[in-house]
PDB file of C-alpha atoms and ligand atoms in Angstrom:
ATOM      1  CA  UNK A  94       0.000   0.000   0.000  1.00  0.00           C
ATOM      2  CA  UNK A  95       1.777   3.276  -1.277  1.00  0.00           C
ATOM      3  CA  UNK A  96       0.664   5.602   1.472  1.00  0.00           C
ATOM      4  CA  UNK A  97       1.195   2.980   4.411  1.00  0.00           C
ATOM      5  CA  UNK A  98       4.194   4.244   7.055  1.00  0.00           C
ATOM      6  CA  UNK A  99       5.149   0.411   7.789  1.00  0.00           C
ATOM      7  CA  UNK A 100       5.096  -0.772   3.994  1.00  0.00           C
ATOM      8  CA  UNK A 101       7.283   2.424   3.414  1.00  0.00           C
ATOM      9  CA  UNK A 102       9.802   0.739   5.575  1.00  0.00           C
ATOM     10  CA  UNK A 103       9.864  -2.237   4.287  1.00  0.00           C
ATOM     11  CA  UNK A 104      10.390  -0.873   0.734  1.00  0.00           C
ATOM     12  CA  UNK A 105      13.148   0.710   2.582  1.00  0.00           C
ATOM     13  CA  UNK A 106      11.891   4.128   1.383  1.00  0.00           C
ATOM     14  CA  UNK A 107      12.095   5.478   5.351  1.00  0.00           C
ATOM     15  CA  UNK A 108      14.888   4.209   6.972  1.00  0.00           C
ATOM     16  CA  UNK A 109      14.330   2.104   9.911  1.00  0.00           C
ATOM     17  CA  UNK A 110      16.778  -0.053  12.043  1.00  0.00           C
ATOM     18  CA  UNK A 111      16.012  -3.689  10.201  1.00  0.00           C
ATOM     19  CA  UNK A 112      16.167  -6.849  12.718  1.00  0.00           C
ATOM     20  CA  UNK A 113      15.121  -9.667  10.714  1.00  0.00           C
ATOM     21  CA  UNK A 114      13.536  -9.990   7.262  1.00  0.00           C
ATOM     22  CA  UNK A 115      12.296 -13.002   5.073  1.00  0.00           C
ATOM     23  CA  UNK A 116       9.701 -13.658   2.130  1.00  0.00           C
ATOM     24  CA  UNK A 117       6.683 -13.150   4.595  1.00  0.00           C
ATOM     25  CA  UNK A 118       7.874 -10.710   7.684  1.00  0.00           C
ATOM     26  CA  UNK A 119      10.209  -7.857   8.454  1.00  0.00           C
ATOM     27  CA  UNK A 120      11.267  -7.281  11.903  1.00  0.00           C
ATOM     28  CA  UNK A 121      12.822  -3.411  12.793  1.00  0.00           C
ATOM     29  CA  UNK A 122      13.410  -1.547  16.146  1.00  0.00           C
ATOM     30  CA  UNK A 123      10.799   0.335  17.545  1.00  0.00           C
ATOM     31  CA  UNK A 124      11.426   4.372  17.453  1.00  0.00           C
ATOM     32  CA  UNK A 125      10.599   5.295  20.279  1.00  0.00           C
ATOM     33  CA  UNK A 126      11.458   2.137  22.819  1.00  0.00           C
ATOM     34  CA  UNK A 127       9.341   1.268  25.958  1.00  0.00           C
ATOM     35  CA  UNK A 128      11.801  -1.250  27.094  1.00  0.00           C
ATOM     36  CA  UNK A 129      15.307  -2.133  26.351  1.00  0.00           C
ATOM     37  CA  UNK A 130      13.956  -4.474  23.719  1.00  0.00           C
ATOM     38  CA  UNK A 131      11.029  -3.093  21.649  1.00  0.00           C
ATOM     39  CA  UNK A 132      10.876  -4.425  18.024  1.00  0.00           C
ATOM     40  CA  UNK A 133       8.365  -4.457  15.862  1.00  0.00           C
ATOM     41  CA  UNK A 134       7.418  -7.746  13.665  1.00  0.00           C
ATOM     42  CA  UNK A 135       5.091  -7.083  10.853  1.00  0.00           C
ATOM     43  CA  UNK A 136       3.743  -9.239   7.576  1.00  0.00           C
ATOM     44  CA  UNK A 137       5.016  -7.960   4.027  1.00  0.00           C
ATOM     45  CA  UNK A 138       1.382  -7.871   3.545  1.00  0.00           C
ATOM     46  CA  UNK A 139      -0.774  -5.069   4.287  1.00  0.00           C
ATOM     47  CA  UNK A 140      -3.471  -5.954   6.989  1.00  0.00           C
ATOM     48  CA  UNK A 141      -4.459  -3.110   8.616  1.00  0.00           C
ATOM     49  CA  UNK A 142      -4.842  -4.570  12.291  1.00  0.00           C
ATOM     50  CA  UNK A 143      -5.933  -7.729  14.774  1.00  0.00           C
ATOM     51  CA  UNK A 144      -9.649  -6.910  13.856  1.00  0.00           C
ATOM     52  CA  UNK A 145      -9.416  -6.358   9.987  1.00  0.00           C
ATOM     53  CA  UNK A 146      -7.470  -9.921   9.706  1.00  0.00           C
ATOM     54  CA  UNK A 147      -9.114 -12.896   8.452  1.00  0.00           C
ATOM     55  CA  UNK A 148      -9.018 -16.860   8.955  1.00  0.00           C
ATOM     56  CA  UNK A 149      -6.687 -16.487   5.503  1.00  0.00           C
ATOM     57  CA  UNK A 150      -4.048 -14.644   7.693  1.00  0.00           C
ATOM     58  CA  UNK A 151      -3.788 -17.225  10.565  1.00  0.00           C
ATOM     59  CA  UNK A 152      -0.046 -18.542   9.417  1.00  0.00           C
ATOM     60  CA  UNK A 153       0.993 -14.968   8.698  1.00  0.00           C
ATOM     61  CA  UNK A 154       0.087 -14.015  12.400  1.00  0.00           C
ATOM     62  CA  UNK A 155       0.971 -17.588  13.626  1.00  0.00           C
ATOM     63  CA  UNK A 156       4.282 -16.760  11.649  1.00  0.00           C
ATOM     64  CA  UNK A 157       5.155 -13.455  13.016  1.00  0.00           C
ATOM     65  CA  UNK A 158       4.616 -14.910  16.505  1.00  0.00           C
ATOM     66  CA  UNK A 159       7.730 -17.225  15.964  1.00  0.00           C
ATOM     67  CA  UNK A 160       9.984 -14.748  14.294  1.00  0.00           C
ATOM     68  CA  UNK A 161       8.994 -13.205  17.863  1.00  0.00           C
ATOM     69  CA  UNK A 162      10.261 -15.945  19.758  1.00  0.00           C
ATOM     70  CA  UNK A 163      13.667 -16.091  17.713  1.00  0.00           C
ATOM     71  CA  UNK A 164      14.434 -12.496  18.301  1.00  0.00           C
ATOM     72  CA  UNK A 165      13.406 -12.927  21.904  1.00  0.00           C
ATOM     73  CA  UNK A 166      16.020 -16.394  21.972  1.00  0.00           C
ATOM     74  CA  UNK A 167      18.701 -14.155  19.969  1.00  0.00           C
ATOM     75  CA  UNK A 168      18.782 -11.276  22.601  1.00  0.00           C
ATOM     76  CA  UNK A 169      18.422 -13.848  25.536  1.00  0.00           C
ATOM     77  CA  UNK A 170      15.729 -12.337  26.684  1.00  0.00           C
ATOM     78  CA  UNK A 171      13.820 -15.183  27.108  1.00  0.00           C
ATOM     79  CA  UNK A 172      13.465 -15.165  31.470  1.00  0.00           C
ATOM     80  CA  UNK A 173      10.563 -12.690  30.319  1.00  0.00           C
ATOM     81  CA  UNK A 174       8.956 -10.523  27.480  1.00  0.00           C
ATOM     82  CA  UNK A 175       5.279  -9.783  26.064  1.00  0.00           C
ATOM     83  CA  UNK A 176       4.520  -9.935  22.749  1.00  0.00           C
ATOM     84  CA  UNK A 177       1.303  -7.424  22.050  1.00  0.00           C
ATOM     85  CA  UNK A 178      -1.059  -6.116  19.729  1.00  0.00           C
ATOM     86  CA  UNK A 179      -2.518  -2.690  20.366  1.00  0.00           C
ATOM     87  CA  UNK A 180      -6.327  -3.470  18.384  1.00  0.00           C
ATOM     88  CA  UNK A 181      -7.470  -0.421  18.117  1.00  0.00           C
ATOM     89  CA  UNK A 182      -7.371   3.687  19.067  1.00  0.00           C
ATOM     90  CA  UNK A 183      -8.359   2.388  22.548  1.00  0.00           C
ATOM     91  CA  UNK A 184      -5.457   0.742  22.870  1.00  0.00           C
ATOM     92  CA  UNK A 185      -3.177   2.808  21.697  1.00  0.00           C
ATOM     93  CA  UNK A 186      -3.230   1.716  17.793  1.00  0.00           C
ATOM     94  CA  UNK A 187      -1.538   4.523  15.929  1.00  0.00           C
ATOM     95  CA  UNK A 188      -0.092   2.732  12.978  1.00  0.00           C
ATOM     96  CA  UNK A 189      -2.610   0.864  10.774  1.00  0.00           C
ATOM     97  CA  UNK A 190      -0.466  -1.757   9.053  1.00  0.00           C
ATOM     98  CA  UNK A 191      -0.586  -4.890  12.015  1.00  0.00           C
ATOM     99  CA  UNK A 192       2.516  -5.118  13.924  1.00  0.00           C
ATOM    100  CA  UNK A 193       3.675  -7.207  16.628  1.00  0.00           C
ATOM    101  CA  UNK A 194       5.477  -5.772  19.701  1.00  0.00           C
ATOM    102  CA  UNK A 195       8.278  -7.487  20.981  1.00  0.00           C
ATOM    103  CA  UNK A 196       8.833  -6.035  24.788  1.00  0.00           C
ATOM    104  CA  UNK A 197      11.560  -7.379  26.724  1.00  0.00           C
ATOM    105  CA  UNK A 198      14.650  -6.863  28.505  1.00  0.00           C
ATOM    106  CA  UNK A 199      13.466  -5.517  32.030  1.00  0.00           C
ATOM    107  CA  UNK A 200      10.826  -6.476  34.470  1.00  0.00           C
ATOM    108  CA  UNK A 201       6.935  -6.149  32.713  1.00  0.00           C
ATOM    109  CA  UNK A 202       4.047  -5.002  35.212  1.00  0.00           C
ATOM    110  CA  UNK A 203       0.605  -6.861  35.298  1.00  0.00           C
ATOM    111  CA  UNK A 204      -1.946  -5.796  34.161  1.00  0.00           C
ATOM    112  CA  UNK A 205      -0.601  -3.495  31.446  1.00  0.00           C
ATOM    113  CA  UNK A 206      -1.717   0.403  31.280  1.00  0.00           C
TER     114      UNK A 206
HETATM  115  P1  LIG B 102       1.010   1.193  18.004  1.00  0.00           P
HETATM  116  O1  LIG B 102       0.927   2.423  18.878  1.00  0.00           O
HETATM  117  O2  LIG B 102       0.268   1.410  16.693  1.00  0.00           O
HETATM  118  O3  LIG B 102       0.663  -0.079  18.668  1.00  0.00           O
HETATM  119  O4  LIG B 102       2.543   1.042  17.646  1.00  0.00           O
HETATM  120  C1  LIG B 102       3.171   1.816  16.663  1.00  0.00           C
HETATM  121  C2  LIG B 102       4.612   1.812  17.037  1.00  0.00           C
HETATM  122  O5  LIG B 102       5.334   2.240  15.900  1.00  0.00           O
HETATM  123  C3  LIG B 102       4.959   2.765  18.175  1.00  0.00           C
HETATM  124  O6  LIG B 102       5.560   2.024  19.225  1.00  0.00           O
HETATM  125  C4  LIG B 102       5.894   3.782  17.546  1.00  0.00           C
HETATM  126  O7  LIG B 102       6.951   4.165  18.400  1.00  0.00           O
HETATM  127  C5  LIG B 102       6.395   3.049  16.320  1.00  0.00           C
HETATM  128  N1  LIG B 102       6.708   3.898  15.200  1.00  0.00           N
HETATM  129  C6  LIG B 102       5.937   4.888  14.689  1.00  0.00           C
HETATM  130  N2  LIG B 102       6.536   5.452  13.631  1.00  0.00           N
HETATM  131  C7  LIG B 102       7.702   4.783  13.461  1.00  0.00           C
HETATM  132  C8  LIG B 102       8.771   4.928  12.518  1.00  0.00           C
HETATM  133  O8  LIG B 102       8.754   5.751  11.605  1.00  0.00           O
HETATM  134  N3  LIG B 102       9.832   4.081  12.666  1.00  0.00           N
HETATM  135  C9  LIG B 102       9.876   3.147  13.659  1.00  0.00           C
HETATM  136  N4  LIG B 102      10.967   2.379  13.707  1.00  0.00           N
HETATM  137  N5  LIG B 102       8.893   2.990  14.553  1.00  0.00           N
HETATM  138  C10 LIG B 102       7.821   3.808  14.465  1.00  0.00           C
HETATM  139 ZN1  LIG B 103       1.172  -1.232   5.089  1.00  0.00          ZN
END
């Protein structure tokens, strides 16, 4: 999608800090970090968010939940982290191509803000 900020990136047309990228996913750090690791995991494809995906998308999100849990394993982070979705304005939404925090790398309250 041409006017999407997150396929932008991953045409490389705004520069971002790239983690991890394959056929299906592209994994970058977060701007503006809430904890020492905050990346962002996101499908290729555009899907706008949690609520606009469909049963068609299940591996894609399935997917991007492992590529997660490899990051999480590469930065040995793995004695705690969340992995979130913000569905939503609500909940904090602001980008509208679906990406998957990856939050680790300190101690995480319960329940979240
Ligand atoms: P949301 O609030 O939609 O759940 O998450 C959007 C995230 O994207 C925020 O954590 C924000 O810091 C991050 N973000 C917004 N714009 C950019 C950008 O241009 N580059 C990077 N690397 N992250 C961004
Ligand atoms: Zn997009």
């Amino acid at each position: 999608m041409t006017d999407c900020l997150f396929c932008k990136i991953i045409a490389g047309r705004i520069p971002s800090k790239k983690v991890y990228e394959d056929d299906r996913a592209f994994a970058f750090e977060d701007v503006n970090p809430q904890a020492p690791t905050h990346v962002l995991i996101i499908p290729k494809k555009h899907i706008v968010g949690l609520k606009e995906a469909e049963e068609a998308d299940a591996e894609l999100l399935g997917y991007c939940q492992i590529v997660a849990a490899k990051i999480a394993r590469e930065r040995g982070i793995e004695q705690g982290y969340r992995t979130v979705y913000n569905v939503g304005p609500s909940a904090g939404q602001s980008v509208f191509h679906l990406h998957l925090h990856l939050i680790g790398g300190r101690a995480l309250g319960w329940p979240p803000g």
